[in-house]
Short mmCIF file of C-alpha atoms in Angstrom, two decimals:
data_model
loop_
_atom_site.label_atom_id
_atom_site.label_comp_id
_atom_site.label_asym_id
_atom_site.label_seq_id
_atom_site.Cartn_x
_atom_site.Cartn_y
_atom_site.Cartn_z
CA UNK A 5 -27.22 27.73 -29.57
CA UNK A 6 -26.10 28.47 -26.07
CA UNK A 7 -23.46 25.69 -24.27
CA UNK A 8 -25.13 24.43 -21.54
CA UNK A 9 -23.12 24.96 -18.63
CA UNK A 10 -20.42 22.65 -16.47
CA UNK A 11 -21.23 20.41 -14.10
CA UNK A 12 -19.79 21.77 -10.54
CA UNK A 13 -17.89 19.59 -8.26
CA UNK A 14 -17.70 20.62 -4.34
CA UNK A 15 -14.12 19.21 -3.31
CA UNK A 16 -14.20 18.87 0.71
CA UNK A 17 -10.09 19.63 0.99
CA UNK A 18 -9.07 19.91 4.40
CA UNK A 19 -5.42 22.47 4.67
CA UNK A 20 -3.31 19.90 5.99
CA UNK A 21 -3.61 17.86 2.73
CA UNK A 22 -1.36 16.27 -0.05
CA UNK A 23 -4.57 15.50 -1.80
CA UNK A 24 -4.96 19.16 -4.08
CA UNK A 25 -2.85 18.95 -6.97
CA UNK A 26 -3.83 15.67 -8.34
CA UNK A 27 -8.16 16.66 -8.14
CA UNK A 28 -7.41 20.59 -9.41
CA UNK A 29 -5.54 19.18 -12.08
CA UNK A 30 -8.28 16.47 -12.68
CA UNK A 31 -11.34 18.70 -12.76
CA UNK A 32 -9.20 21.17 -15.50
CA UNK A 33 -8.67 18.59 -17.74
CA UNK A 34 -12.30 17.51 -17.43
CA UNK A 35 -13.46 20.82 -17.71
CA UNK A 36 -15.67 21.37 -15.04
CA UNK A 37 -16.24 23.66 -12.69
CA UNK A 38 -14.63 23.25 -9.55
CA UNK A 39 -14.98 25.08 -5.80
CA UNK A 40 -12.35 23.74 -3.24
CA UNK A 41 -13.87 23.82 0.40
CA UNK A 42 -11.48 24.52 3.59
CA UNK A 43 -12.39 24.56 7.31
CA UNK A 44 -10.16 27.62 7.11
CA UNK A 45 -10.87 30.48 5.51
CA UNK A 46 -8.70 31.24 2.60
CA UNK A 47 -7.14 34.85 1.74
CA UNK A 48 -8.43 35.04 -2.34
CA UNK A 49 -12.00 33.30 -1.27
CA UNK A 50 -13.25 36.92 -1.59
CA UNK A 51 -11.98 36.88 -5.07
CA UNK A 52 -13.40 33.74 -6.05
CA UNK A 53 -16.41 33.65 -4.18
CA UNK A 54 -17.49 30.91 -6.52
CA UNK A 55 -14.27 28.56 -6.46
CA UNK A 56 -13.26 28.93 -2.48
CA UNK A 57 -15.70 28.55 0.26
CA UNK A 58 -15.12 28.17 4.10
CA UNK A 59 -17.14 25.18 5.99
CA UNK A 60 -17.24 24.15 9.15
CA UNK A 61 -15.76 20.86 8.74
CA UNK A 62 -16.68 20.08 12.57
CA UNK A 63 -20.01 20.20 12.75
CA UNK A 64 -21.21 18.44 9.38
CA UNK A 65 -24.95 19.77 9.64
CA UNK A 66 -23.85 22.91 10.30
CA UNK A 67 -21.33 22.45 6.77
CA UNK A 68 -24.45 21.30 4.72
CA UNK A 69 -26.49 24.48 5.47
CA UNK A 70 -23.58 26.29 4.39
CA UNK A 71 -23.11 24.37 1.49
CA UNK A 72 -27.04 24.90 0.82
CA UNK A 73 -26.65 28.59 0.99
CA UNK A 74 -23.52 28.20 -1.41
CA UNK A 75 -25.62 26.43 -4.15
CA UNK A 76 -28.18 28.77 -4.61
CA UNK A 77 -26.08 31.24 -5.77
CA UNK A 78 -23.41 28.14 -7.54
CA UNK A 79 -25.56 25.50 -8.63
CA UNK A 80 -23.62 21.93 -6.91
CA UNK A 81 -23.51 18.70 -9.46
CA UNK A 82 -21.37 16.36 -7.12
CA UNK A 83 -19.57 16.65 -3.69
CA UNK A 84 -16.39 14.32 -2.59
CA UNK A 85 -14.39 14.46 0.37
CA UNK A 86 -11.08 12.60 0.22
CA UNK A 87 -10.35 12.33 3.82
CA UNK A 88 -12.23 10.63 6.46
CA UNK A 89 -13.79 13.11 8.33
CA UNK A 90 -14.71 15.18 4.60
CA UNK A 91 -16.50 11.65 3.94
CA UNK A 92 -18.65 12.06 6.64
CA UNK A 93 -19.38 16.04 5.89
CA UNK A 94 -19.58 15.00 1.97
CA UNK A 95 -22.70 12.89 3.07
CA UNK A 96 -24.72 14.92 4.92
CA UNK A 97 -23.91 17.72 2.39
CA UNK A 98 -25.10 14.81 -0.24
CA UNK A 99 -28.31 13.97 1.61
CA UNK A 100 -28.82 17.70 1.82
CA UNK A 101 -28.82 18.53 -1.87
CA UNK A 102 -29.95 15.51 -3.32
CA UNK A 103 -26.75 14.59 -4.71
CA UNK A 104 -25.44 11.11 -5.19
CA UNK A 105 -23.27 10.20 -2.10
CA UNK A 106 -23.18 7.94 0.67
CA UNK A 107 -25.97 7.63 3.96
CA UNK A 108 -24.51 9.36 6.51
CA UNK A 109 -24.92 6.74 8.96
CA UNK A 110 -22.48 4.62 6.44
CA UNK A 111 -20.19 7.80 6.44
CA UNK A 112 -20.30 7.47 10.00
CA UNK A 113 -19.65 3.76 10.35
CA UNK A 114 -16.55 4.24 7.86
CA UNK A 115 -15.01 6.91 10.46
CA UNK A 116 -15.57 5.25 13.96
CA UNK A 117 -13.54 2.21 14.35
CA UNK A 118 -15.86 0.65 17.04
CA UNK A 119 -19.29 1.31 15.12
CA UNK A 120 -17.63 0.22 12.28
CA UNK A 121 -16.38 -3.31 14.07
CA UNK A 122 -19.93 -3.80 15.76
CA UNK A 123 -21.61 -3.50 12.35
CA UNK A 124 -18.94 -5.86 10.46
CA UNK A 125 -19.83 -8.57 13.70
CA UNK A 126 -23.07 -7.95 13.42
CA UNK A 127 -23.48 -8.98 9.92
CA UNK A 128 -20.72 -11.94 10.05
CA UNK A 129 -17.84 -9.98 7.96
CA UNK A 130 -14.54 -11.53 10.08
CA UNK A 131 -13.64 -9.37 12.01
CA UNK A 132 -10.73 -9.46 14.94
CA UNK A 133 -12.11 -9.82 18.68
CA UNK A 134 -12.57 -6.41 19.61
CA UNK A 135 -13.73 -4.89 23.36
CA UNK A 136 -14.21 -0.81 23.80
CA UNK A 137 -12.76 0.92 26.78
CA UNK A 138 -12.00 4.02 28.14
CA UNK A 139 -8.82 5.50 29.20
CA UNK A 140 -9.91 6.42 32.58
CA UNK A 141 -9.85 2.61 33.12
CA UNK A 142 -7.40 1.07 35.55
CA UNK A 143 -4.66 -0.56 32.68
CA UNK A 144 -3.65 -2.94 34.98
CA UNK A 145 -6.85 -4.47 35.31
CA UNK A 146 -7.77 -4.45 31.50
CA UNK A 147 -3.74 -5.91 31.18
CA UNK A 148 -4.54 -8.51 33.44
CA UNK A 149 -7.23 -10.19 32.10
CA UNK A 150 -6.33 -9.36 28.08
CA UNK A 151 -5.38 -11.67 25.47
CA UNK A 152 -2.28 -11.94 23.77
CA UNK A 153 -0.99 -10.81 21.45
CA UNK A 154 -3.46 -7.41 21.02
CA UNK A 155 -3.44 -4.18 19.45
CA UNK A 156 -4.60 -1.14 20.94
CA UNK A 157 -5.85 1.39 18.60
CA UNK A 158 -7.64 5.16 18.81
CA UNK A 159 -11.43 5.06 17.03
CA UNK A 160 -10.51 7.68 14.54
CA UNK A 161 -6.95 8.74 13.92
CA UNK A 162 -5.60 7.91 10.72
CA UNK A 163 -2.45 6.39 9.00
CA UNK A 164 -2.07 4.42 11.28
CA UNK A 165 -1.52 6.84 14.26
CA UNK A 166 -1.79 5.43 17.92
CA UNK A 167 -2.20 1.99 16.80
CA UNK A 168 -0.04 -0.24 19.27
CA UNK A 169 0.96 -3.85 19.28
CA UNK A 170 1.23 -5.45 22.74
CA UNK A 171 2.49 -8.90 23.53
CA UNK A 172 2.01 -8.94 27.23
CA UNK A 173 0.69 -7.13 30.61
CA UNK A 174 3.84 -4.81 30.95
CA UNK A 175 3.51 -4.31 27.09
CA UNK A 176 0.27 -3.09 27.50
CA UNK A 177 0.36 -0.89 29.98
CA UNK A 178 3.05 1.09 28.42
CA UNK A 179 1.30 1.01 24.94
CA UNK A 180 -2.24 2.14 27.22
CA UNK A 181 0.36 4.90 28.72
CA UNK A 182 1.51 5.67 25.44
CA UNK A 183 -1.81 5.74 23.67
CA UNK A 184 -3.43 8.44 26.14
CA UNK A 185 -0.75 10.57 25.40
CA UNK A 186 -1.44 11.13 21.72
CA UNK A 187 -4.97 10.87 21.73
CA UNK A 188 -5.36 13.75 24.41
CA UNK A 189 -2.54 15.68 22.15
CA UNK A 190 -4.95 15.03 19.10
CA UNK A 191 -7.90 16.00 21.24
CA UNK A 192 -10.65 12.58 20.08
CA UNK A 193 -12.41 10.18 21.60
CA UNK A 194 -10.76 8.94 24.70
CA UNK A 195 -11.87 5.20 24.17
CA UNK A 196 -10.09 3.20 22.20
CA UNK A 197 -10.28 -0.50 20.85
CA UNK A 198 -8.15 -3.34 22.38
CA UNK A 199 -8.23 -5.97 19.75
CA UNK A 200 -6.70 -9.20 18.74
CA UNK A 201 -3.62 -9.02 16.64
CA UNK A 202 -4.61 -11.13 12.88
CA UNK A 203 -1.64 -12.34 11.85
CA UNK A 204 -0.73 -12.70 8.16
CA UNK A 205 0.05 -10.65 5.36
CA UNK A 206 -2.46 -7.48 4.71
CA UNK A 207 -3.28 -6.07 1.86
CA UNK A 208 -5.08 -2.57 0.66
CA UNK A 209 -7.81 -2.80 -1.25
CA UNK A 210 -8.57 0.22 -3.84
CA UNK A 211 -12.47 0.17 -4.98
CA UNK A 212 -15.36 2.30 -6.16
CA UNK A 213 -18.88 1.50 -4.93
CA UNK A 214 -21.77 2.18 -7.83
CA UNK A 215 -25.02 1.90 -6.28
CA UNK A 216 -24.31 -0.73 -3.86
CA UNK A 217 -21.94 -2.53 -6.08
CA UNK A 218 -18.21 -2.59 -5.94
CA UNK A 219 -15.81 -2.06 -8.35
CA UNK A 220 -12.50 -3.36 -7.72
CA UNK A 221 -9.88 -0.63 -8.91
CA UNK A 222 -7.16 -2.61 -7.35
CA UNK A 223 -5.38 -5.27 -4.80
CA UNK A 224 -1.94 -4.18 -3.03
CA UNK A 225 0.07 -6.39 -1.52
CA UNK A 226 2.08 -4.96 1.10
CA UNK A 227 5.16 -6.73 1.31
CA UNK A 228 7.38 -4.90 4.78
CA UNK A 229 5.69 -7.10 7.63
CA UNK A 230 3.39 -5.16 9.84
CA UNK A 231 3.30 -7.17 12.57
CA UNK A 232 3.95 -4.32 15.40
CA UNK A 233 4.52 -3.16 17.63
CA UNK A 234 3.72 0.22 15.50
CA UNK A 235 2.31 -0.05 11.87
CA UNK A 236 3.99 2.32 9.62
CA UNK A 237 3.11 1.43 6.32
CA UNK A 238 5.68 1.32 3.65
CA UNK A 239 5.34 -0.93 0.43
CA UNK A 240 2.57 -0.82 -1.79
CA UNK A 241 2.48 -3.24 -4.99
CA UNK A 242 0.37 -4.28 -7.60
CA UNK A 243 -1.28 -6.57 -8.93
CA UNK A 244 -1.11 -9.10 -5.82
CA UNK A 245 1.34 -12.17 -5.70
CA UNK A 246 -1.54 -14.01 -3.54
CA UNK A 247 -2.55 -17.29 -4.86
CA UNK A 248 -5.84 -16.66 -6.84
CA UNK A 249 -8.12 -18.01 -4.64
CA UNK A 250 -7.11 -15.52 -1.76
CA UNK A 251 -7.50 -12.75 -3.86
CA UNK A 252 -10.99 -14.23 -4.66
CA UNK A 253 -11.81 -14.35 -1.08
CA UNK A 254 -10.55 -10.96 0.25
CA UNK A 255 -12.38 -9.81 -2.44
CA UNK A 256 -15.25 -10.60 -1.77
CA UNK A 257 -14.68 -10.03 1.97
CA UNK A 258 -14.26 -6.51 0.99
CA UNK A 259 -17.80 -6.92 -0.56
CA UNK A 260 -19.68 -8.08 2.15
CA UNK A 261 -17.94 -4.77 4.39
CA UNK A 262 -19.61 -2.63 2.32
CA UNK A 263 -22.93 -3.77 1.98
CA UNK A 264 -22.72 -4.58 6.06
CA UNK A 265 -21.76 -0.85 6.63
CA UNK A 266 -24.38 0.47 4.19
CA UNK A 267 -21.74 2.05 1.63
CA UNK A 268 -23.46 2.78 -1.41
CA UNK A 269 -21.80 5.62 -3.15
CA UNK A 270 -17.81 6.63 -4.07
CA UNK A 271 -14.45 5.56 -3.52
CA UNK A 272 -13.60 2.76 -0.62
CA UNK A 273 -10.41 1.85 0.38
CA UNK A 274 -9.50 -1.11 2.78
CA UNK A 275 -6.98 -2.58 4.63
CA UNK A 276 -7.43 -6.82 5.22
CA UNK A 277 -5.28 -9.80 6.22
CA UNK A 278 -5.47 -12.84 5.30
CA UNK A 279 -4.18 -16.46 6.87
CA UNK A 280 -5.47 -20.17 7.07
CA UNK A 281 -9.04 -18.74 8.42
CA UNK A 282 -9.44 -16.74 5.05
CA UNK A 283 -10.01 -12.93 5.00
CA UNK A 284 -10.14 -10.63 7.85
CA UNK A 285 -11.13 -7.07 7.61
CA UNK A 286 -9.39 -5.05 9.30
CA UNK A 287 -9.97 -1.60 8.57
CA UNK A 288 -12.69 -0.09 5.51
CA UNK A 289 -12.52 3.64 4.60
CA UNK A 290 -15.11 5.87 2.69
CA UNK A 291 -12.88 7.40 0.92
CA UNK A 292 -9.59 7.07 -1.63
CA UNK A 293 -5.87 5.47 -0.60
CA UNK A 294 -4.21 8.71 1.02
CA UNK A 295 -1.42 10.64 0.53
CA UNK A 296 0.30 10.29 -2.79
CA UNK A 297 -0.67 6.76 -3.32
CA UNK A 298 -3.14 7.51 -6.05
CA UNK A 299 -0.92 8.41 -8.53
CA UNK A 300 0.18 4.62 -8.78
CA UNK A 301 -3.45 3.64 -10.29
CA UNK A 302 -3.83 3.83 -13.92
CA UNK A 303 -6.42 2.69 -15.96
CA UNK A 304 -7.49 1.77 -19.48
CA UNK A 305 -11.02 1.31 -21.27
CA UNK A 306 -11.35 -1.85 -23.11
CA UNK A 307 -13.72 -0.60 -25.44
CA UNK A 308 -11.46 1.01 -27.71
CA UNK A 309 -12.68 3.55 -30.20
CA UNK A 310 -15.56 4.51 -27.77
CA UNK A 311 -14.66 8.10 -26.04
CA UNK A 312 -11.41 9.37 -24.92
CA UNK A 313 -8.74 6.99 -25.34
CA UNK A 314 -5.58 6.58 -23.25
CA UNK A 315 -5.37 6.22 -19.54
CA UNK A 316 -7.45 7.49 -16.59
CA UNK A 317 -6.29 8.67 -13.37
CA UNK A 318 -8.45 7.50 -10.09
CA UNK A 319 -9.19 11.22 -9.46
CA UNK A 320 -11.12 11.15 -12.10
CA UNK A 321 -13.04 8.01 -11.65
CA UNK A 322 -13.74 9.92 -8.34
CA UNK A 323 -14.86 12.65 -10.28
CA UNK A 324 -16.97 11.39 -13.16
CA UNK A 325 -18.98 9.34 -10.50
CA UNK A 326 -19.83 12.17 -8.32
CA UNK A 327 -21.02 13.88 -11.06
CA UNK A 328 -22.81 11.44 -13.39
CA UNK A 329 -20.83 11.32 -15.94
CA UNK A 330 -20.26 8.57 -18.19
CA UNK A 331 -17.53 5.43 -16.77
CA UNK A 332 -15.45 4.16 -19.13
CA UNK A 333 -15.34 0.17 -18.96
CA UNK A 334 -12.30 0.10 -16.95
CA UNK A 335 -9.11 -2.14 -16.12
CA UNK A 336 -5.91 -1.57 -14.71
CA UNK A 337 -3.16 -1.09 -16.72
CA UNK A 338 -1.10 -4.16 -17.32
CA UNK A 339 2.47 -3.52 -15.75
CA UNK A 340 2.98 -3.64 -12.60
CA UNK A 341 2.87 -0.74 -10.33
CA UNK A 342 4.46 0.09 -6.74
CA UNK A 343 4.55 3.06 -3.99
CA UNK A 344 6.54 3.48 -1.32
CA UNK A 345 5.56 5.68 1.41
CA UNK A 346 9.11 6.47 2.46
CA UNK A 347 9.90 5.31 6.45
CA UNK A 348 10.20 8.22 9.07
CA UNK A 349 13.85 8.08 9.79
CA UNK A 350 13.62 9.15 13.04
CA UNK A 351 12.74 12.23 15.20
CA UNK A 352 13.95 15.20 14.50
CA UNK A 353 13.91 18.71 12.01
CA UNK A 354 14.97 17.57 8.49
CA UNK A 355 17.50 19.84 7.03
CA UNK A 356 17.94 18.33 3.38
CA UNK A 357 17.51 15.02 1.86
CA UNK A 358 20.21 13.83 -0.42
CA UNK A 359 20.36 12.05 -3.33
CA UNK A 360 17.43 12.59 -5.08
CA UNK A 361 18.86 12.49 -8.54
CA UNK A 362 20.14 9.13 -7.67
CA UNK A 363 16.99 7.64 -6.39
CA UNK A 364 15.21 9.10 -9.48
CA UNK A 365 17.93 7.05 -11.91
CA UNK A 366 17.09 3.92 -10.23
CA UNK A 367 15.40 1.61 -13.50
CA UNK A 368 12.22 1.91 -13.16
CA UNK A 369 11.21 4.59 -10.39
CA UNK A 370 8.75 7.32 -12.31
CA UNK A 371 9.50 9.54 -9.56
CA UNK A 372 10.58 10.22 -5.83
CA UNK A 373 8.82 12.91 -4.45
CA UNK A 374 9.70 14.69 -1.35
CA UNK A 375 6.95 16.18 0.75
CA UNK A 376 8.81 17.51 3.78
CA UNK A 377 10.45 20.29 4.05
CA UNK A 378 13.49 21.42 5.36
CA UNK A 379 13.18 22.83 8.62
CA UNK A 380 10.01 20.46 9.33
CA UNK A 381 9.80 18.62 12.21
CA UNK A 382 9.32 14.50 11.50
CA UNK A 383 8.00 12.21 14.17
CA UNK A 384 7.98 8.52 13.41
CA UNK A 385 5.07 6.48 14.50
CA UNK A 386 3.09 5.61 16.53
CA UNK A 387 2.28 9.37 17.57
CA UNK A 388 3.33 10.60 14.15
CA UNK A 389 0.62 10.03 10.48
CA UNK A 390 2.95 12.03 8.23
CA UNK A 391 5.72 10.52 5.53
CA UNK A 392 8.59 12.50 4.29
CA UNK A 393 7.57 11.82 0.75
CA UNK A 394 6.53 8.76 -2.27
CA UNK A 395 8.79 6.87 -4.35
CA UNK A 396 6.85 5.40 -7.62
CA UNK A 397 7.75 2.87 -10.29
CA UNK A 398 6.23 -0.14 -12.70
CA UNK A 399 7.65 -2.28 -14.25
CA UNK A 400 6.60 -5.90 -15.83
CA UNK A 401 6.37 -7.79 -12.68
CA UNK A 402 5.42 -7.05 -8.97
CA UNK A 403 9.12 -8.19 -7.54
CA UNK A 404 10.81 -5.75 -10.65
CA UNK A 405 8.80 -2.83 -8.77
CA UNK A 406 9.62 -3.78 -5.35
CA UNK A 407 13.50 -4.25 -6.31
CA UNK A 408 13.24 -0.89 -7.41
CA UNK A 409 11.63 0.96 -4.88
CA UNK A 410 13.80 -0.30 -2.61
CA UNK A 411 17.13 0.27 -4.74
CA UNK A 412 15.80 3.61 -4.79
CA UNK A 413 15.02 4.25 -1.25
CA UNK A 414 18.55 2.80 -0.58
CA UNK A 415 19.79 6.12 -2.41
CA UNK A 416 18.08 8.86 0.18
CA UNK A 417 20.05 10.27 2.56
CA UNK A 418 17.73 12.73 5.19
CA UNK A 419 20.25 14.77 6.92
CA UNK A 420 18.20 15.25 10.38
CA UNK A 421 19.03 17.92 13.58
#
């Protein structure tokens, strides 16, 4: 009797990515079939017409016919961009093929920070004060008659990138100053959002949406301040050391985002704060925790004896949802777990980072992983989006993790030119 054959998965990878490894790796194990799209061409997609394709990442509708024209010829199961702009692509393609994925007007929502903000108002999620405005605008003027503190932020630049904490007039006309410069270098929108600053401590929230419904995969405290004026993230540890009932409440803050913005499909992640109002959202995106980050999710099915045992990665929660396949009944692990996105530590080319084999010795640190390379230029924030490299650990308790990252961290030396 004939096997039938794998279930394909279209992975939307942009080049510029950290994101590869962990989903290749994924999909093998799984054993399905797997074609990586770039927006850039690749030199063996000639070879392996049927694991490489080119699509215009720009121009979604334009990406779904070519992802049409791919799937006659390669039969498409599931599609899942892990970036914010592949979200958006990943739907249409979805909507296109009749796979299971998100509306594209959700997609949409998830990217632009001042659609997104009008729908969370517009459905009574808490949201911060927001007003949109262009950069041709006089800054004075808008200085003048803003309140304070505020943040000014680009509509869809990542990490963190652009976003600007002002505290009065002359503070915001140098962050308005500032904030044209990068987003003409980037080449987006040129309005941006000035918005009240939410004080409190944020947290990331890690979910998967099933039909409307989310799934929380987890609740990250982030314990380094970011109260401005740039927001480089560093610490991220779980489970949360809120009190119960503001876990409770961001959680289901995080709820009412989703069905406001129309997600119905795939992985969410979001960024909210939380002080004696309750919850705010700040920030929902359609797609997983970037960078590294993943690799500090593990999970475990609590029906023992029923399928594959052991632990599951969130890639391929990711994956087995896209494609149908059968979800364990999942928690997360029971230690605690911690990232940290190591700090920019300054401008510069980095010639070598030292002590490595230290950091790595620290009790309790899985790994330190560098990312950037020698001879790579690093910008700090707020007109750089890129870290150096992750530090991971667990332990039995949230402040065991943080000690450690840290202790680690404290090891690094980045010799800079």
């Amino acid at each position: 009797m004939p096997c039938p054959s794998k279930p394909r998965l279209l992975l939307l990878l942009p080049t510029a990515t950290y994101r590869a490894t962990a989903f290749v790796e994924t999909a093998r194990r799984l054993g399905i079939e797997l074609t990586v799209a770039s927006e850039l061409p690749s030199t063996f997609e000639h070879a392996q017409p049927d694991r490489l394709v080119t699509l215009d990442f720009s121009d979604p509708e334009r990406a779904a016919e070519q992802a049409a024209e791919f799937a006659r010829r390669h039969p498409v199961a599931g599609v899942v961009g892990v970036d914010d702009d592949g979200a958006v692509v990943a739907a249409v393609i979805a909507g296109r093929l009749g796979l299971r994925g998100n509306p594209p007007a959700a997609a949409l929502a998830a990217r632009d920070k001042h659609v997104q903000r009008r729908e969370l108002a517009r459905h009574g999620v808490p949201v911060p004060r927001f007003e949109l405005h262009g950069l041709d605008e006089d800054a004075n003027a808008l200085a003048a008659r803003a309140r304070y503190p505020c943040v000014l932020k680009p509509l869809r630049l990542a990490a963190s990138r652009g976003v600007i904490r002002a505290d009065d007039p002359r503070g915001f006309a140098a962050a308005f100053e500032r904030l044209t410069r990068i987003v003409e270098q980037a080449g987006c929108s040129r309005s941006i959002l000035v918005e009240d600053f939410v004080p409190g401590p944020e947290v990331a929230l890690e979910g998967l949406v099933i039909d409307g419904r989310l799934e929380v995969l987890g609740l990250f405290d982030k314990p380094d301040p970011l109260d401005g004026p740039f927001f480089e993230e560093t610490i991220y540890v779980t489970p949360s050391r809120l009190p119960a009932p503001a876990q409770r409440a961001l959680i289901r803050c995080g709820e009412a985002a989703v069905a406001a913005l129309g997600v119905r499909e795939g992985p969410i992640h979001a960024e909210l704060r939380y002080n004696a109002q309750g919850p705010w959202l700040i920030e929902l995106a359609a797609r997983p925790i970037g960078g590294r980050c993943s690799a500090v999710l593990r999970f475990q099915n609590r029906e023992k004896g029923e399928g594959r045992g052991g632990t599951f990665s969130l890639e391929e929660l990711i994956i087995r949802h896209a494609l149908g396949m059968p979800l364990p009944v999942l928690e997360r692990e029971q230690r605690a777990a911690g990232v940290m996105m190591i700090p920019v530590p300054g401008a510069g080319v980095l010639r070598e980072v030292r002590g490595i084999t230290a950091a790595r010795a620290v009790p309790l640190v899985e790994d330190v992983a560098i990312t950037a390379h020698p001879g790579e230029a690093l910008v700090p924030w707020p007109e750089g989006s890129r870290y150096p490299g992750f530090i991971f650990a667990r332990g039995e308790t949230p402040e065991a993790v943080e000690g450690a990252l840290r202790a680690a961290h404290g090891r690094l030396t980045f010799v800079m030119q």
